[in-house]
């Protein structure tokens, strides 16, 4: 028997249930119940940890019209020094649509509350005036919708849909970097809304000037309103976040446990929530109160897991090994096709995983110009969308790093 769960971003995870009384089943069942995800039958399977870390989405509750998830509200958003400015700007936007900060651009690292905050704006506005047309979309979804509309010759419907909005919220806008058609479309959507004083809200992992491969005209539009960052929450904010999450889950934990969690998860609230879910699941599974000892044991695997930090040397070694070429050929000048691709993949991984600058990458790879590196990263990014094999190859390479 198999279970399939439908997660955030349309991801699907399925579990093959090997033994009817295997402990995993209870754990999975509990998580399903916790998140109201409907189990469905499917075919493939993956490990249970994927589920615990991914946090199933309350698919059923997502507003079909706006794409907003009602669980993201200002009430459930803890404000601390790390997000004070962003929160204040978000509140101001709610009160003066299209008037004060247009666009509002929120940026910050992974799992720090960008999606929560920008959806909270949408939910607030939706509640206060049902007539306003609001839409939330991720950069990825916007791109896919555009691609499909081109394919099906429905671009005018696509344009219409976004240009008639009162509030347009686009999450993880960095996704459109390097995608010319999408950037062009977003540019026109932006202008059309902006001219009518309609509110635009964006989020990204970096501030506009640090997003690579984005057209200048879009960048300057992004910079034209208010830019606010969300940083790492301090200890007190983390404690408050844990408390509100426990309240939502209707669970209590001792203060010493809460402090332990707040001390050990500093950089990513999503991981912190994953840890809470893991503790709850495990405590139900083996029927034990989650005291400090129990929690330390439950999280040992996650907390003590050595951080995977790869190096330039390792990337070159793994990639040349994977494509069966010699390491020194990577650095030489030949432009033989069988060398060009591995070289471009190395550049891409250095950029994405090590966050190296384009000139630095060029210099490390035998003194190449930074424009060559930009072109390589761009090309791999594009090909990853079109080419399933390349995706698979990159996945295998990354597993070895
Ligand atoms: P991002 O979009 O920045 O990657 P999310 O908005 O998805 O991050 O946040 C990850 C999780 O952390 C969500 O469940 C969110 O509710 C929670 N979270 C982040 N910041 C806060 C906060 N300040 N208060 C309450 N929950 C938060
Ligand atoms: Mg997000």
GROMACS .gro file of N, CA, C and O in nm, residues 142-225:
model
  336
  142UNK      N    1   0.458   3.206  -1.169
  142UNK     CA    2   0.436   3.310  -1.269
  142UNK      C    3   0.505   3.270  -1.400
  142UNK      O    4   0.447   3.279  -1.508
  143UNK      N    5   0.629   3.223  -1.387
  143UNK     CA    6   0.705   3.179  -1.505
  143UNK      C    7   0.635   3.063  -1.575
  143UNK      O    8   0.615   3.064  -1.697
  144UNK      N    9   0.596   2.963  -1.497
  144UNK     CA   10   0.532   2.846  -1.557
  144UNK      C   11   0.401   2.882  -1.625
  144UNK      O   12   0.370   2.833  -1.734
  145UNK      N   13   0.325   2.968  -1.560
  145UNK     CA   14   0.197   3.009  -1.619
  145UNK      C   15   0.219   3.081  -1.752
  145UNK      O   16   0.146   3.059  -1.848
  146UNK      N   17   0.322   3.165  -1.754
  146UNK     CA   18   0.350   3.237  -1.878
  146UNK      C   19   0.390   3.140  -1.989
  146UNK      O   20   0.338   3.147  -2.101
  147UNK      N   21   0.479   3.047  -1.955
  147UNK     CA   22   0.524   2.948  -2.053
  147UNK      C   23   0.404   2.871  -2.109
  147UNK      O   24   0.389   2.854  -2.230
  148UNK      N   25   0.315   2.828  -2.019
  148UNK     CA   26   0.197   2.754  -2.064
  148UNK      C   27   0.106   2.840  -2.150
  148UNK      O   28   0.049   2.792  -2.249
  149UNK      N   29   0.092   2.966  -2.111
  149UNK     CA   30   0.000   3.051  -2.188
  149UNK      C   31   0.056   3.075  -2.329
  149UNK      O   32  -0.020   3.085  -2.425
  150UNK      N   33   0.188   3.079  -2.339
  150UNK     CA   34   0.247   3.095  -2.473
  150UNK      C   35   0.222   2.969  -2.554
  150UNK      O   36   0.178   2.973  -2.669
  151UNK      N   37   0.244   2.857  -2.489
  151UNK     CA   38   0.225   2.728  -2.556
  151UNK      C   39   0.081   2.712  -2.605
  151UNK      O   40   0.056   2.666  -2.715
  152UNK      N   41  -0.014   2.754  -2.521
  152UNK     CA   42  -0.155   2.735  -2.556
  152UNK      C   43  -0.217   2.857  -2.624
  152UNK      O   44  -0.338   2.866  -2.636
  153UNK      N   45  -0.132   2.949  -2.664
  153UNK     CA   46  -0.178   3.073  -2.728
  153UNK      C   47  -0.284   3.144  -2.645
  153UNK      O   48  -0.389   3.183  -2.695
  154UNK      N   49  -0.255   3.156  -2.518
  154UNK     CA   50  -0.350   3.223  -2.429
  154UNK      C   51  -0.284   3.339  -2.357
  154UNK      O   52  -0.318   3.371  -2.242
  155UNK      N   53  -0.188   3.403  -2.423
  155UNK     CA   54  -0.113   3.508  -2.354
  155UNK      C   55  -0.202   3.627  -2.316
  155UNK      O   56  -0.178   3.690  -2.214
  156UNK      N   57  -0.304   3.653  -2.397
  156UNK     CA   58  -0.386   3.770  -2.361
  156UNK      C   59  -0.463   3.745  -2.232
  156UNK      O   60  -0.479   3.836  -2.151
  157UNK      N   61  -0.508   3.620  -2.211
  157UNK     CA   62  -0.575   3.587  -2.083
  157UNK      C   63  -0.477   3.605  -1.967
  157UNK      O   64  -0.511   3.655  -1.861
  158UNK      N   65  -0.353   3.559  -1.993
  158UNK     CA   66  -0.251   3.570  -1.889
  158UNK      C   67  -0.229   3.717  -1.851
  158UNK      O   68  -0.229   3.753  -1.734
  159UNK      N   69  -0.210   3.799  -1.952
  159UNK     CA   70  -0.186   3.942  -1.928
  159UNK      C   71  -0.302   4.004  -1.851
  159UNK      O   72  -0.282   4.076  -1.753
  160UNK      N   73  -0.422   3.972  -1.897
  160UNK     CA   74  -0.543   4.023  -1.835
  160UNK      C   75  -0.551   3.993  -1.688
  160UNK      O   76  -0.581   4.079  -1.606
  161UNK      N   77  -0.524   3.866  -1.660
  161UNK     CA   78  -0.537   3.815  -1.524
  161UNK      C   79  -0.454   3.898  -1.426
  161UNK      O   80  -0.500   3.932  -1.318
  162UNK      N   81  -0.332   3.932  -1.464
  162UNK     CA   82  -0.246   4.005  -1.372
  162UNK      C   83  -0.261   4.156  -1.380
  162UNK      O   84  -0.235   4.226  -1.284
  163UNK      N   85  -0.304   4.204  -1.495
  163UNK     CA   86  -0.311   4.349  -1.509
  163UNK      C   87  -0.439   4.410  -1.454
  163UNK      O   88  -0.453   4.531  -1.446
  164UNK      N   89  -0.535   4.324  -1.419
  164UNK     CA   90  -0.658   4.380  -1.364
  164UNK      C   91  -0.660   4.376  -1.210
  164UNK      O   92  -0.760   4.411  -1.147
  165UNK      N   93  -0.547   4.336  -1.151
  165UNK     CA   94  -0.543   4.322  -1.005
  165UNK      C   95  -0.537   4.456  -0.932
  165UNK      O   96  -0.492   4.557  -0.987
  166UNK      N   97  -0.582   4.453  -0.805
  166UNK     CA   98  -0.561   4.569  -0.718
  166UNK      C   99  -0.435   4.550  -0.635
  166UNK      O  100  -0.368   4.646  -0.599
  167UNK      N  101  -0.409   4.425  -0.602
  167UNK     CA  102  -0.289   4.394  -0.524
  167UNK      C  103  -0.220   4.273  -0.586
  167UNK      O  104  -0.281   4.167  -0.601
  168UNK      N  105  -0.097   4.292  -0.624
  168UNK     CA  106  -0.021   4.185  -0.689
  168UNK      C  107   0.098   4.149  -0.599
  168UNK      O  108   0.182   4.233  -0.570
  169UNK      N  109   0.099   4.025  -0.552
  169UNK     CA  110   0.206   3.981  -0.462
  169UNK      C  111   0.288   3.873  -0.531
  169UNK      O  112   0.234   3.768  -0.568
  170UNK      N  113   0.415   3.900  -0.552
  170UNK     CA  114   0.499   3.799  -0.617
  170UNK      C  115   0.615   3.760  -0.526
  170UNK      O  116   0.693   3.843  -0.482
  171UNK      N  117   0.618   3.631  -0.494
  171UNK     CA  118   0.712   3.577  -0.395
  171UNK      C  119   0.833   3.517  -0.467
  171UNK      O  120   0.821   3.465  -0.579
  172UNK      N  121   0.948   3.525  -0.404
  172UNK     CA  122   1.072   3.468  -0.461
  172UNK      C  123   1.091   3.511  -0.606
  172UNK      O  124   1.108   3.429  -0.696
  173UNK      N  125   1.092   3.641  -0.625
  173UNK     CA  126   1.099   3.696  -0.760
  173UNK      C  127   1.236   3.669  -0.824
  173UNK      O  128   1.249   3.671  -0.947
  174UNK      N  129   1.336   3.633  -0.741
  174UNK     CA  130   1.468   3.601  -0.798
  174UNK      C  131   1.461   3.485  -0.897
  174UNK      O  132   1.549   3.466  -0.979
  175UNK      N  133   1.353   3.408  -0.889
  175UNK     CA  134   1.340   3.294  -0.979
  175UNK      C  135   1.338   3.335  -1.126
  175UNK      O  136   1.378   3.259  -1.213
  176UNK      N  137   1.292   3.455  -1.154
  176UNK     CA  138   1.282   3.496  -1.294
  176UNK      C  139   1.416   3.545  -1.351
  176UNK      O  140   1.424   3.578  -1.469
  177UNK      N  141   1.519   3.549  -1.266
  177UNK     CA  142   1.650   3.593  -1.315
  177UNK      C  143   1.693   3.506  -1.433
  177UNK      O  144   1.675   3.384  -1.431
  178UNK      N  145   1.744   3.569  -1.535
  178UNK     CA  146   1.793   3.496  -1.650
  178UNK      C  147   1.683   3.449  -1.745
  178UNK      O  148   1.710   3.386  -1.845
  179UNK      N  149   1.557   3.478  -1.710
  179UNK     CA  150   1.447   3.434  -1.798
  179UNK      C  151   1.389   3.556  -1.868
  179UNK      O  152   1.306   3.628  -1.812
  180UNK      N  153   1.432   3.577  -1.990
  180UNK     CA  154   1.402   3.703  -2.059
  180UNK      C  155   1.254   3.729  -2.080
  180UNK      O  156   1.205   3.837  -2.054
  181UNK      N  157   1.184   3.627  -2.129
  181UNK     CA  158   1.041   3.646  -2.159
  181UNK      C  159   0.962   3.681  -2.033
  181UNK      O  160   0.878   3.769  -2.035
  182UNK      N  161   0.993   3.609  -1.926
  182UNK     CA  162   0.922   3.632  -1.800
  182UNK      C  163   0.952   3.772  -1.748
  182UNK      O  164   0.863   3.843  -1.700
  183UNK      N  165   1.078   3.813  -1.760
  183UNK     CA  166   1.115   3.946  -1.712
  183UNK      C  167   1.042   4.053  -1.791
  183UNK      O  168   0.995   4.152  -1.735
  184UNK      N  169   1.032   4.031  -1.920
  184UNK     CA  170   0.963   4.129  -2.003
  184UNK      C  171   0.816   4.140  -1.962
  184UNK      O  172   0.763   4.249  -1.946
  185UNK      N  173   0.756   4.023  -1.943
  185UNK     CA  174   0.615   4.021  -1.906
  185UNK      C  175   0.593   4.086  -1.769
  185UNK      O  176   0.501   4.166  -1.750
  186UNK      N  177   0.681   4.055  -1.676
  186UNK     CA  178   0.668   4.114  -1.543
  186UNK      C  179   0.685   4.266  -1.550
  186UNK      O  180   0.615   4.341  -1.483
  187UNK      N  181   0.777   4.308  -1.634
  187UNK     CA  182   0.801   4.452  -1.650
  187UNK      C  183   0.673   4.523  -1.695
  187UNK      O  184   0.633   4.625  -1.639
  188UNK      N  185   0.606   4.464  -1.794
  188UNK     CA  186   0.484   4.528  -1.844
  188UNK      C  187   0.369   4.519  -1.744
  188UNK      O  188   0.292   4.613  -1.728
  189UNK      N  189   0.360   4.405  -1.676
  189UNK     CA  190   0.258   4.392  -1.572
  189UNK      C  191   0.281   4.498  -1.465
  189UNK      O  192   0.189   4.567  -1.421
  190UNK      N  193   0.407   4.510  -1.426
  190UNK     CA  194   0.445   4.606  -1.324
  190UNK      C  195   0.400   4.747  -1.364
  190UNK      O  196   0.331   4.816  -1.289
  191UNK      N  197   0.439   4.787  -1.483
  191UNK     CA  198   0.406   4.923  -1.529
  191UNK      C  199   0.257   4.946  -1.533
  191UNK      O  200   0.207   5.050  -1.490
  192UNK      N  201   0.187   4.847  -1.586
  192UNK     CA  202   0.045   4.862  -1.602
  192UNK      C  203  -0.022   4.882  -1.465
  192UNK      O  204  -0.110   4.967  -1.449
  193UNK      N  205   0.020   4.805  -1.366
  193UNK     CA  206  -0.038   4.818  -1.232
  193UNK      C  207   0.006   4.948  -1.166
  193UNK      O  208  -0.074   5.020  -1.107
  194UNK      N  209   0.132   4.977  -1.179
  194UNK     CA  210   0.190   5.094  -1.112
  194UNK      C  211   0.123   5.223  -1.159
  194UNK      O  212   0.091   5.311  -1.078
  195UNK      N  213   0.101   5.231  -1.290
  195UNK     CA  214   0.036   5.351  -1.345
  195UNK      C  215  -0.102   5.374  -1.287
  195UNK      O  216  -0.148   5.487  -1.275
  196UNK      N  217  -0.168   5.264  -1.250
  196UNK     CA  218  -0.303   5.277  -1.193
  196UNK      C  219  -0.301   5.283  -1.040
  196UNK      O  220  -0.404   5.265  -0.976
  197UNK      N  221  -0.181   5.303  -0.984
  197UNK     CA  222  -0.166   5.306  -0.837
  197UNK      C  223  -0.210   5.178  -0.770
  197UNK      O  224  -0.261   5.180  -0.657
  198UNK      N  225  -0.192   5.068  -0.836
  198UNK     CA  226  -0.224   4.939  -0.773
  198UNK      C  227  -0.101   4.893  -0.695
  198UNK      O  228   0.013   4.917  -0.737
  199UNK      N  229  -0.127   4.824  -0.584
  199UNK     CA  230  -0.016   4.788  -0.495
  199UNK      C  231   0.060   4.665  -0.547
  199UNK      O  232   0.000   4.564  -0.583
  200UNK      N  233   0.192   4.675  -0.546
  200UNK     CA  234   0.277   4.563  -0.585
  200UNK      C  235   0.367   4.527  -0.467
  200UNK      O  236   0.426   4.615  -0.404
  201UNK      N  237   0.374   4.398  -0.437
  201UNK     CA  238   0.457   4.352  -0.325
  201UNK      C  239   0.546   4.239  -0.376
  201UNK      O  240   0.498   4.147  -0.442
  202UNK      N  241   0.674   4.251  -0.347
  202UNK     CA  242   0.766   4.148  -0.397
  202UNK      C  243   0.851   4.092  -0.283
  202UNK      O  244   0.876   4.161  -0.184
  203UNK      N  245   0.896   3.968  -0.301
  203UNK     CA  246   0.995   3.917  -0.207
  203UNK      C  247   1.106   3.850  -0.286
  203UNK      O  248   1.087   3.809  -0.399
  204UNK      N  249   1.222   3.844  -0.223
  204UNK     CA  250   1.336   3.782  -0.290
  204UNK      C  251   1.439   3.741  -0.185
  204UNK      O  252   1.434   3.786  -0.071
  205UNK      N  253   1.530   3.655  -0.225
  205UNK     CA  254   1.635   3.615  -0.129
  205UNK      C  255   1.744   3.721  -0.118
  205UNK      O  256   1.821   3.719  -0.023
  206UNK      N  257   1.751   3.810  -0.215
  206UNK     CA  258   1.851   3.917  -0.208
  206UNK      C  259   1.785   4.051  -0.242
  206UNK      O  260   1.680   4.055  -0.304
  207UNK      N  261   1.853   4.159  -0.207
  207UNK     CA  262   1.800   4.289  -0.246
  207UNK      C  263   1.818   4.305  -0.398
  207UNK      O  264   1.900   4.236  -0.459
  208UNK      N  265   1.740   4.397  -0.458
  208UNK     CA  266   1.740   4.406  -0.605
  208UNK      C  267   1.879   4.414  -0.665
  208UNK      O  268   1.908   4.346  -0.764
  209UNK      N  269   1.966   4.495  -0.605
  209UNK     CA  270   2.094   4.512  -0.673
  209UNK      C  271   2.184   4.388  -0.663
  209UNK      O  272   2.284   4.379  -0.732
  210UNK      N  273   2.147   4.294  -0.578
  210UNK     CA  274   2.229   4.173  -0.564
  210UNK      C  275   2.169   4.052  -0.634
  210UNK      O  276   2.220   3.941  -0.622
  211UNK      N  277   2.060   4.072  -0.708
  211UNK     CA  278   2.005   3.958  -0.784
  211UNK      C  279   2.076   3.955  -0.918
  211UNK      O  280   2.067   4.051  -0.995
  212UNK      N  281   2.149   3.849  -0.947
  212UNK     CA  282   2.220   3.847  -1.074
  212UNK      C  283   2.123   3.822  -1.190
  212UNK      O  284   2.013   3.770  -1.170
  213UNK      N  285   2.164   3.857  -1.308
  213UNK     CA  286   2.089   3.827  -1.430
  213UNK      C  287   1.947   3.880  -1.430
  213UNK      O  288   1.853   3.811  -1.467
  214UNK      N  289   1.934   4.002  -1.382
  214UNK     CA  290   1.802   4.063  -1.389
  214UNK      C  291   1.816   4.193  -1.468
  214UNK      O  292   1.913   4.266  -1.452
  215UNK      N  293   1.721   4.216  -1.557
  215UNK     CA  294   1.731   4.334  -1.644
  215UNK      C  295   1.734   4.463  -1.561
  215UNK      O  296   1.663   4.476  -1.462
  216UNK      N  297   1.812   4.558  -1.610
  216UNK     CA  298   1.828   4.683  -1.538
  216UNK      C  299   1.694   4.756  -1.517
  216UNK      O  300   1.668   4.810  -1.410
  217UNK      N  301   1.611   4.754  -1.619
  217UNK     CA  302   1.485   4.830  -1.608
  217UNK      C  303   1.394   4.770  -1.499
  217UNK      O  304   1.322   4.842  -1.431
  218UNK      N  305   1.401   4.636  -1.482
  218UNK     CA  306   1.321   4.575  -1.376
  218UNK      C  307   1.380   4.607  -1.240
  218UNK      O  308   1.311   4.642  -1.146
  219UNK      N  309   1.513   4.594  -1.235
  219UNK     CA  310   1.583   4.624  -1.110
  219UNK      C  311   1.547   4.765  -1.060
  219UNK      O  312   1.516   4.784  -0.944
  220UNK      N  313   1.547   4.860  -1.152
  220UNK     CA  314   1.519   4.996  -1.107
  220UNK      C  315   1.372   5.010  -1.065
  220UNK      O  316   1.341   5.087  -0.974
  221UNK      N  317   1.283   4.934  -1.126
  221UNK     CA  318   1.142   4.934  -1.080
  221UNK      C  319   1.135   4.878  -0.937
  221UNK      O  320   1.068   4.933  -0.851
  222UNK      N  321   1.206   4.767  -0.914
  222UNK     CA  322   1.204   4.704  -0.780
  222UNK      C  323   1.256   4.800  -0.674
  222UNK      O  324   1.217   4.795  -0.558
  223UNK      N  325   1.349   4.886  -0.716
  223UNK     CA  326   1.411   4.976  -0.619
  223UNK      C  327   1.332   5.105  -0.598
  223UNK      O  328   1.369   5.187  -0.515
  224UNK      N  329   1.224   5.119  -0.673
  224UNK     CA  330   1.153   5.246  -0.675
  224UNK      C  331   1.063   5.274  -0.556
  224UNK      O  332   1.012   5.385  -0.541
  225UNK      N  333   1.041   5.176  -0.469
  225UNK     CA  334   0.951   5.198  -0.356
  225UNK      C  335   1.025   5.182  -0.225
  225UNK      O  336   1.122   5.251  -0.198
   0.00000   0.00000   0.00000
